[in-house]
Amino acid sequence: MLVYHQTGHNYVWNYDSYTNDNAGNGLIFSPVNIPSEKLVKLDKAIKENSFFDPQFYLPKEIKGKLETYKCFPANIVNGFQTDDFENLKNDIAKLCIDFQLDNWFKFLLIPTRYFEVIPSDYLNQIKEYFIEPFLNYYLSNRIQKEIYLTVIVNQDQLLNDERRNILLNFITSIQDISGIYLIFENKYPTKQIKNLDYLFNAMLFIHALKLNNFKVNIGYTNTEGILYSIVGPESITMGSYENLRQFSIQRFINCQNKTVRQPNPRLYSRKLFQWIDYRYIEGLQKLYKNWQDIFEDSKYKPLMFEPTFNWHFNKPEPYKHFFLIFSSQINDLPICLKERIHYLQNIFNNALRIYHEISEAGVYLDENSDGSHINFWLTCIKMFEKYLRESNYELSD
Amino acid sequence: MSFRTESEMSLKFKNFLLSLLKNTNVELFHEFTGLFGIPDYLLVERNNTKVEHIISFELKLRNWRKGLKQAFKYRSFSNEVFVIIDVSNLQLALNNFRYFSKYNIGLGSFDDSSHFKIYYYPGKAFPYSYHLINKLTSIFSENQEKTFLNTDPLFSKYSQNNSELANILISLKEEKWSLNNEEGF
């Protein structure tokens, strides 16, 4: 399984991490954050291992550097409205595909749009304004590169059996695409997902796509990407800031007058599968004798543990440390999915053991730094194993 | 009689603290931000320009567990931290006293007649965060001196003996209640 950098604000950190530290397998470029004139000048070798997310999620909203992309709908027509798709869909498809081809991306992506409240004809809109024009251009020009469809699964859809199945049926009926760039919307206020239905349904969704021979690249994943690995997606992602590890449409809305809350810096622990608030670190150092074991080594660790290190969300070290640690964590996963399940159960249980030790040592981590999400993961694995047995499915070797 | 809201409890507690700390060199801060969590009350004892002692309070009507979780954060910059529960709802907290001992957080109660009692006084401990101690002392030390308790915070041993604030609170400790009495409640 691969892991792509989900780029966004401070995308240079991802770029440096990939090129200088060999962390990750490529980048997912974000036109909201990188101007097209910069993107076109990037090294071809980097782009050949990466892909471009057109981010048409809100086609009327020109956020950030989207203004520099000719293919973005609102750049083609002033005051773009949904009806404009009817006249412009073929032009948009050509511009968008040509841009991706000209930049040698690993594969092509058909964009999608986001709906807060899903209209009854939204699948028809997706089909008519995106899938058909893009595939028409793709097939008529005999383009050899693989093409994927972006799919956003709204949180409500994921949690509703009927709506989820409607979406699955729609996707699996599409011909001529190699796979899906899959995004699960996450509106939970917690740093980790602690909803069993959400996690299990996400796994079932990925599994259904895999059963239908679609490749699946999951975007905007946080550490639950490790759990999803059991179902065999082609890739997950690693992002720096929370809004790159948790998909919310807020990221694509212009909020000029809104004050953006500065995140508190956190440090990722591979053993704990958690980003620990940096303000707990000294407590762990003083109270938990094995604290060295829970923060893995990297070239960035010594600097971060200097007493004079000024923890701030604009410091790259915690994020570059995460990219290194997380990508090696993914590389260590067994290739065989059956073995992966047992491997993950062992390391999840080990994480719970360590959290217990930390608590016994007198450190009380709050719900955004503790291991309360891991029990959900373990339960999810059991539910998935049961589902496989009852359905007579076997995971591929 | 129990408080109807936390705000009501907080206001009464504030007045209680102000009267308790009259004629001392202890300053009282309500909902001090910018550190780790937001303690309902932060007491800062100063000796001239130096910060001598910090105590934080977290007030809760009944949710002792949430109070404990929040209070632990304040240990990063406080000498002592207390969770203060509305006396009408104290029993559950007392039943779970072991957690207060485990995380070294004090437990007290308060009622609407301004009766304040401490059931568990936390053991001697230095604030665990060098960063936050420096931040706090920078805020309070007029000459920006980055020391705490007159010694290097990384190597000093905490001493309660010189703290007027700590002595005031120790005097409020409920003498009849101790670890051995835990099961009696």
XYZ file of C-alpha atoms in Angstrom:
582
model
C 0.000 0.000 0.000
C 1.277 3.444 -0.910
C 1.022 6.633 1.074
C 0.677 9.988 -0.655
C 1.292 13.399 0.839
C -2.021 15.251 1.024
C -0.716 18.723 0.278
C -2.253 21.986 1.414
C -0.944 24.976 3.328
C 2.864 24.765 3.602
C 2.954 22.194 0.804
C 6.686 22.865 0.573
C 7.125 20.717 3.681
C 5.540 17.766 1.862
C 7.651 18.417 -1.190
C 10.853 18.573 0.875
C 9.850 15.511 2.850
C 9.284 13.503 -0.329
C 12.349 14.708 -2.225
C 14.889 15.078 0.599
C 13.691 12.575 3.200
C 12.190 9.969 0.838
C 9.045 9.948 2.924
C 5.898 8.848 1.134
C 5.330 7.631 -2.415
C 4.232 10.854 -4.063
C 2.094 13.938 -3.613
C -1.531 14.871 -4.213
C -1.307 18.415 -5.494
C -3.831 20.943 -4.255
C -4.627 23.787 -6.660
C -6.100 25.762 -3.754
C -2.584 26.077 -2.386
C -0.100 25.879 -5.250
C -0.305 28.299 -8.190
C -0.399 26.607 -11.586
C 2.701 28.476 -12.759
C 4.659 26.894 -9.913
C 3.157 23.466 -10.379
C 4.079 23.299 -14.060
C 7.719 24.028 -13.224
C 8.093 21.228 -10.717
C 10.322 18.293 -11.483
C 8.730 15.852 -13.924
C 10.013 12.894 -11.911
C 8.079 14.130 -8.864
C 4.871 14.605 -10.815
C 5.109 11.192 -12.441
C 4.684 9.675 -8.984
C 1.980 12.103 -7.949
C -1.463 13.178 -9.015
C -3.552 16.311 -9.225
C -6.869 16.835 -7.465
C -8.738 19.459 -9.536
C -10.782 20.403 -6.421
C -13.985 21.364 -8.255
C -15.828 20.704 -5.001
C -17.431 24.151 -4.958
C -17.270 25.151 -8.630
C -18.461 28.706 -7.978
C -15.976 29.373 -5.176
C -12.515 30.499 -6.275
C -10.490 29.759 -3.171
C -6.809 30.562 -2.949
C -4.729 29.719 -5.989
C -7.635 28.107 -7.876
C -7.804 31.438 -9.711
C -4.652 30.429 -11.619
C -6.177 27.274 -13.120
C -7.912 27.777 -16.471
C -9.890 24.583 -16.129
C -11.604 25.652 -12.905
C -15.260 26.345 -13.778
C -15.537 29.751 -12.131
C -12.487 30.926 -14.098
C -14.180 30.160 -17.385
C -17.396 32.056 -16.760
C -17.908 35.008 -14.456
C -20.553 34.202 -11.871
C -20.524 30.516 -12.749
C -23.788 28.685 -12.075
C -24.634 24.998 -12.245
C -26.533 25.491 -15.513
C -23.289 26.678 -17.099
C -22.004 23.130 -16.916
C -24.370 22.263 -19.726
C -22.542 24.487 -22.200
C -19.065 24.248 -20.769
C -18.707 20.658 -19.628
C -16.743 19.532 -22.687
C -14.397 22.529 -22.556
C -13.820 21.961 -18.858
C -13.096 18.279 -19.437
C -10.583 19.048 -22.189
C -8.793 21.751 -20.205
C -8.651 19.633 -17.064
C -7.433 16.459 -18.721
C -4.933 18.304 -20.919
C -3.504 20.037 -17.872
C -3.008 16.721 -16.113
C -1.488 15.122 -19.216
C 0.852 18.060 -19.832
C 2.181 17.636 -16.309
C 2.840 13.889 -16.562
C 0.835 12.992 -13.474
C 0.757 9.332 -12.519
C -2.916 9.036 -13.438
C -5.784 11.323 -14.367
C -8.566 12.370 -12.067
C -12.166 13.157 -12.959
C -13.264 15.811 -10.472
C -16.512 15.938 -8.585
C -18.523 18.519 -6.765
C -19.638 18.566 -3.167
C -23.201 18.939 -1.968
C -23.970 19.894 1.604
C -27.578 18.848 1.031
C -27.613 16.187 -1.644
C -30.173 16.972 -4.369
C -32.268 14.120 -5.724
C -30.611 14.343 -9.142
C -27.052 14.670 -7.887
C -25.881 11.385 -9.412
C -27.273 12.514 -12.752
C -25.380 15.774 -12.356
C -22.151 13.974 -11.574
C -22.681 11.699 -14.540
C -23.689 14.420 -16.985
C -21.309 17.189 -15.987
C -18.250 15.215 -15.033
C -18.143 11.513 -15.875
C -19.502 11.622 -19.403
C -17.610 14.624 -20.774
C -14.361 13.542 -19.154
C -14.635 9.943 -20.363
C -15.732 11.075 -23.822
C -12.612 13.188 -24.181
C -10.450 10.483 -22.603
C -11.718 7.687 -24.855
C -11.966 9.689 -28.075
C -8.320 10.718 -27.715
C -7.252 7.161 -26.842
C -5.387 8.348 -23.791
C -3.386 5.499 -22.342
C -2.962 6.763 -18.793
C -5.282 5.399 -16.127
C -8.234 7.567 -15.150
C -9.896 7.656 -11.742
C -13.121 9.182 -10.525
C -13.221 11.389 -7.443
C -15.970 10.320 -5.091
C -16.918 12.129 -1.907
C -19.018 10.074 0.477
C -20.903 12.496 2.707
C -21.006 11.559 6.328
C -24.793 11.136 6.147
C -24.472 8.825 3.162
C -21.859 6.720 4.886
C -24.077 6.205 7.911
C -27.250 5.462 5.931
C -27.418 1.953 4.389
C -29.799 2.837 1.579
C -28.040 5.984 0.469
C -24.666 4.309 0.691
C -25.843 1.426 -1.488
C -27.307 3.777 -4.058
C -23.956 5.488 -4.360
C -22.116 2.170 -4.556
C -24.429 0.864 -7.241
C -23.882 4.028 -9.233
C -20.100 3.886 -8.980
C -19.826 0.213 -9.805
C -21.882 0.724 -12.962
C -19.300 3.102 -14.436
C -17.140 1.663 -17.181
C -13.714 2.675 -18.438
C -12.291 3.974 -15.179
C -9.462 2.230 -13.350
C -10.523 3.261 -9.911
C -11.701 5.774 -7.396
C -10.100 8.649 -5.512
C -12.248 8.169 -2.445
C -12.902 10.785 0.200
C -14.989 10.178 3.318
C -16.362 13.372 4.736
C -15.587 13.726 8.437
C -17.561 16.236 10.475
C -16.652 14.875 13.881
C -15.276 17.466 16.298
C -12.832 14.951 17.780
C -9.311 14.502 16.482
C -9.896 10.777 15.895
C -13.034 9.088 14.574
C -14.801 7.252 17.378
C -17.908 6.095 15.603
C -18.027 2.370 14.952
C -20.656 2.606 12.218
C -18.631 5.209 10.361
C -15.415 3.185 10.449
C -17.035 -0.139 9.649
C -19.161 1.275 6.830
C -16.082 2.951 5.371
C -14.319 -0.411 5.343
C -17.305 -2.090 3.720
C -17.457 0.659 1.098
C -13.805 0.203 0.174
C -14.244 -3.551 0.165
C -17.219 -3.321 -2.192
C -15.189 -1.245 -4.621
C -12.323 -3.710 -4.448
C -14.689 -6.624 -5.096
C -15.745 -4.794 -8.258
C -12.116 -4.575 -9.366
C -11.711 -0.868 -8.760
C -8.430 0.485 -7.505
C -9.004 2.663 -4.469
C -6.915 5.622 -3.385
C -8.295 7.087 -0.163
C -7.760 10.776 0.460
C -7.748 12.915 3.605
C -7.053 10.019 5.939
C -5.792 10.381 9.448
C -4.368 7.445 11.394
C -7.548 5.452 10.649
C -5.917 4.895 7.263
C -3.962 2.160 9.005
C -7.242 0.460 9.919
C -8.533 0.833 6.341
C -5.351 -0.885 5.100
C -6.960 -4.212 6.037
C -9.294 -3.864 3.071
C -6.435 -3.427 0.637
C -6.717 0.070 -0.828
C -3.944 1.097 -3.191
C -3.083 4.086 -1.067
C -3.921 6.276 1.871
C -2.637 9.740 2.665
C -0.686 11.664 5.246
C -1.328 15.336 5.782
C 0.288 17.931 7.982
C -2.555 19.983 9.417
C -5.810 18.488 10.623
C -7.779 19.812 7.671
C -5.632 17.623 5.450
C -6.314 14.567 7.589
C -10.029 15.108 7.835
C -12.135 16.180 4.865
C -14.402 19.115 5.416
C -15.761 21.439 2.766
C -14.866 24.401 5.011
C -11.357 24.232 3.618
C -12.677 25.237 0.204
C -14.822 28.150 1.309
C -13.496 31.696 1.306
C -13.754 32.999 4.857
C -12.209 36.434 4.697
C -13.680 37.749 7.914
C -13.401 34.573 9.879
C -10.592 34.166 12.391
C -8.826 30.889 11.836
C -7.960 29.171 15.101
C -4.293 28.334 15.377
C -3.833 24.634 16.054
C -1.821 23.507 19.073
C 1.245 21.646 17.868
C 1.182 17.886 18.316
C 3.732 15.139 17.979
C 2.909 11.865 16.316
C 3.660 8.621 18.104
C 3.738 5.539 15.914
C 3.348 3.178 18.864
C 0.334 5.094 20.175
C -1.276 5.809 16.773
C -1.931 9.304 18.006
C -0.874 12.894 17.758
C -0.020 13.906 21.332
C -0.496 17.541 22.345
C 3.041 18.873 22.819
C 2.114 20.219 26.241
C 1.879 16.656 27.565
C 5.376 15.746 26.417
C 7.208 17.166 29.427
C 4.735 15.483 31.748
C 5.446 12.192 30.021
C 9.167 12.803 30.305
C 8.922 13.445 34.012
C 6.389 10.813 34.996
C 6.595 7.927 32.513
C 9.927 6.094 32.636
C 9.583 4.611 29.136
C 8.727 7.923 27.452
C 11.681 7.565 25.061
C 10.041 4.491 23.539
C 6.862 6.226 22.514
C 8.483 8.970 20.475
C 10.336 7.367 17.628
C 13.663 8.572 16.337
C 13.993 10.729 13.277
C 16.415 13.422 12.174
C 13.938 15.978 13.532
C 13.441 14.485 16.981
C 16.604 15.845 18.689
C 15.686 19.407 17.782
C 12.107 19.053 18.988
C 13.281 17.745 22.340
C 15.667 20.620 22.942
C 14.347 22.598 25.947
C 14.516 25.738 23.858
C 12.438 24.400 20.968
C 9.604 26.797 20.357
C 6.578 24.635 19.625
C 4.389 26.407 17.082
C 2.109 25.184 14.319
C 4.315 26.939 11.755
C 7.328 24.857 12.653
C 7.935 22.132 10.036
C 9.786 19.686 12.283
C 6.783 17.955 13.951
C 5.162 17.430 10.540
C 8.287 16.269 8.739
C 8.896 13.924 11.659
C 5.369 12.575 11.185
C 5.871 12.045 7.447
C 8.979 9.974 8.097
C 7.521 7.944 10.960
C 4.132 7.320 9.385
C 5.456 6.335 5.974
C 7.824 3.831 7.560
C 4.913 2.543 9.656
C 2.971 1.899 6.442
C 5.977 0.293 4.791
C 6.187 -2.162 7.682
C 2.670 -3.479 7.151
C 2.588 -7.103 5.967
C 1.733 -7.334 2.289
C -0.599 -10.254 2.813
C -3.925 -8.848 4.047
C -4.682 -11.842 6.243
C -1.375 -11.398 8.043
C -1.996 -7.670 8.214
C -5.103 -8.186 10.328
C -3.205 -10.145 12.974
C -0.287 -7.760 12.816
C -2.538 -4.771 13.412
C -4.423 -6.461 16.223
C -1.112 -7.073 17.969
C 0.179 -3.553 17.628
C -3.182 -2.004 18.536
C -3.268 -4.106 21.697
C 0.283 -3.087 22.407
C -0.757 0.544 22.090
C -3.523 0.001 24.642
C -1.016 -1.579 26.992
C 1.255 1.456 26.704
C -1.629 3.871 27.274
C -2.467 1.937 30.419
C 1.142 2.235 31.590
C 1.059 5.956 30.934
C -2.089 6.318 32.987
C -0.641 4.244 35.810
C 2.416 6.474 35.748
C 0.134 9.368 36.633
C -0.328 11.038 33.256
C -3.928 11.786 32.398
C -4.203 12.315 28.639
C -7.381 13.932 27.385
C -9.662 12.412 24.750
C -7.701 14.020 21.914
C -4.360 12.614 23.007
C -5.412 9.289 24.504
C -6.013 5.867 22.964
C -9.795 5.803 23.194
C -10.041 5.424 19.400
C -8.086 2.180 19.392
C -10.825 0.117 20.996
C -13.077 1.182 18.133
C -10.453 -0.008 15.674
C -10.124 -3.377 17.366
C -13.890 -3.824 17.401
C -14.029 -2.843 13.752
C -11.535 -5.523 12.870
C -13.607 -8.147 14.659
C -16.739 -6.959 12.882
C -14.967 -7.087 9.550
C -13.648 -10.599 10.183
C -17.177 -11.709 11.061
C -18.523 -10.060 7.925
C -15.950 -11.909 5.807
C -16.826 -15.257 7.401
C -20.554 -14.751 6.996
C -20.196 -13.595 3.421
C -17.682 -16.299 2.513
C -15.262 -13.689 1.318
C -11.556 -14.091 1.655
C -9.052 -11.325 1.676
C -6.478 -11.518 -1.072
C -3.009 -12.730 -0.220
C -28.135 23.237 49.260
C -26.509 22.708 45.883
C -25.615 25.323 43.312
C -27.898 25.609 40.309
C -25.144 26.455 37.870
C -21.370 26.438 37.682
C -21.425 30.210 37.231
C -23.201 30.583 40.535
C -20.660 28.331 42.222
C -17.815 30.193 40.563
C -18.963 33.605 41.719
C -19.371 32.473 45.291
C -16.012 30.721 45.200
C -14.329 33.825 43.863
C -15.686 35.915 46.737
C -14.569 33.252 49.162
C -11.032 33.267 47.722
C -10.859 37.061 47.773
C -11.727 37.148 51.455
C -9.321 34.287 52.206
C -6.446 35.991 50.422
C -7.006 39.458 51.778
C -3.772 41.040 52.987
C -1.630 38.500 51.216
C 0.551 38.946 48.172
C -1.527 36.466 46.217
C -3.288 37.529 43.030
C -6.402 35.873 41.732
C -7.116 35.299 38.032
C -10.363 34.011 36.596
C -10.194 31.735 33.520
C -6.565 32.393 32.740
C -5.867 31.559 29.097
C -2.785 30.943 26.986
C -1.268 28.013 28.868
C -2.684 24.476 28.854
C -6.386 24.394 29.455
C -8.200 27.210 31.217
C -8.247 26.945 35.012
C -11.320 28.480 36.574
C -9.062 30.212 39.082
C -5.351 30.729 39.109
C -3.691 31.961 42.286
C -0.266 33.487 41.880
C 1.852 34.215 44.905
C 4.644 36.638 44.230
C 7.606 37.838 46.165
C 8.608 41.153 44.643
C 9.218 40.269 41.030
C 9.477 36.520 41.362
C 6.657 34.025 41.152
C 6.750 31.898 44.290
C 3.772 29.592 44.054
C 0.930 28.791 41.689
C -2.302 27.035 42.546
C -5.054 26.265 40.059
C -8.663 25.395 40.714
C -11.159 23.614 38.517
C -14.769 23.896 39.661
C -17.376 21.306 38.842
C -20.931 20.811 40.008
C -20.624 17.032 39.738
C -18.472 15.813 36.812
C -15.373 14.937 38.816
C -13.834 12.918 35.974
C -13.957 15.791 33.524
C -12.615 18.055 36.237
C -9.729 15.682 36.842
C -8.856 15.529 33.150
C -8.800 19.301 32.909
C -6.953 19.682 36.187
C -4.104 17.444 35.099
C -3.300 19.919 32.339
C -2.859 22.666 34.933
C -0.183 20.593 36.674
C 2.047 21.601 33.800
C 2.334 25.124 35.246
C 0.994 24.851 38.819
C 2.511 23.707 42.079
C -0.845 22.315 43.137
C -4.125 21.794 41.400
C -7.504 21.196 42.987
C -10.808 20.001 41.678
C -13.575 21.561 43.736
C -16.935 19.789 43.661
C -20.288 21.077 44.833
C -20.576 19.432 48.257
C -24.024 18.017 47.371
C -22.400 15.862 44.704
C -19.162 15.098 46.469
C -19.778 11.452 47.268
C -19.052 10.149 43.773
C -15.737 11.989 43.702
C -14.818 10.605 47.111
C -15.715 7.109 45.947
C -13.164 7.578 43.170
C -10.557 9.157 45.369
C -7.857 6.815 44.037
C -7.800 8.748 40.761
C -7.072 12.001 42.528
C -4.219 10.323 44.336
C -3.002 8.672 41.131
C -2.792 11.925 39.190
C -1.786 13.950 42.230
C -4.710 16.344 42.004
C -6.278 17.796 45.120
C -9.947 17.316 45.919
C -12.102 19.778 47.732
C -15.701 20.763 48.160
C -17.593 24.020 48.314
C -21.161 24.885 49.180
C -23.464 27.852 48.851
C -22.709 28.897 52.418
C -19.092 29.303 51.308
C -17.880 26.331 53.318
C -14.697 25.078 51.704
C -12.959 21.828 52.614
C -9.984 19.974 51.232
C -10.157 16.199 51.390
C -6.984 15.466 49.580
C -3.989 17.723 49.480
C -1.729 16.749 46.557
C 1.805 15.591 47.195
C 4.737 17.878 46.619
C 5.415 18.277 42.928
C 7.010 20.740 40.613
C 5.085 21.924 37.569
C 6.065 19.536 34.821
C 6.439 21.906 31.885
C 9.555 24.005 31.614
C 8.019 25.801 28.634
C 4.858 26.778 30.435
C 6.647 27.773 33.619
C 8.786 30.106 31.552
C 5.772 31.455 29.750
C 3.936 32.094 32.995
C 6.866 33.664 34.772
C 7.533 35.830 31.733
C 4.014 37.107 31.995
C 4.273 37.832 35.708
C 7.923 38.691 36.239
C 8.408 42.356 35.637
C 12.051 41.948 34.742
C 11.325 38.954 32.468
C 13.509 36.743 34.590
C 13.099 33.146 33.598
C 13.382 31.528 36.966
C 10.828 30.052 39.217
C 11.005 29.680 42.958
C 14.393 31.352 42.842
C 16.047 28.277 41.411
C 16.673 26.577 38.104
C 13.369 24.856 37.390
C 15.008 21.878 35.827
C 16.930 20.934 38.932
C 15.218 22.476 41.912
C 13.356 20.639 44.594
C 9.990 22.063 45.390
C 9.490 23.273 48.886
C 6.155 24.184 50.388
C 7.617 25.655 53.502
C 7.977 29.180 52.227
C 4.650 29.517 50.524
C 2.082 31.585 52.362
C -0.520 30.490 49.853
C 0.140 26.805 50.371
C 0.020 27.257 54.141
C -3.342 28.988 53.912
C -4.804 26.096 51.961
C -3.253 23.435 54.139
C -5.039 24.961 57.077
C -8.327 24.258 55.304
C -7.631 20.587 54.964
C -10.370 18.444 56.428
C -8.542 16.857 59.330
C -11.042 14.066 59.840
C -10.667 12.745 56.347
C -7.619 10.910 55.176
C -6.655 8.056 52.882
C -7.531 5.521 55.555
C -11.044 6.843 55.785
C -11.649 6.320 52.064
C -13.841 3.303 52.472
C -15.865 4.908 55.224
C -17.539 7.238 52.781
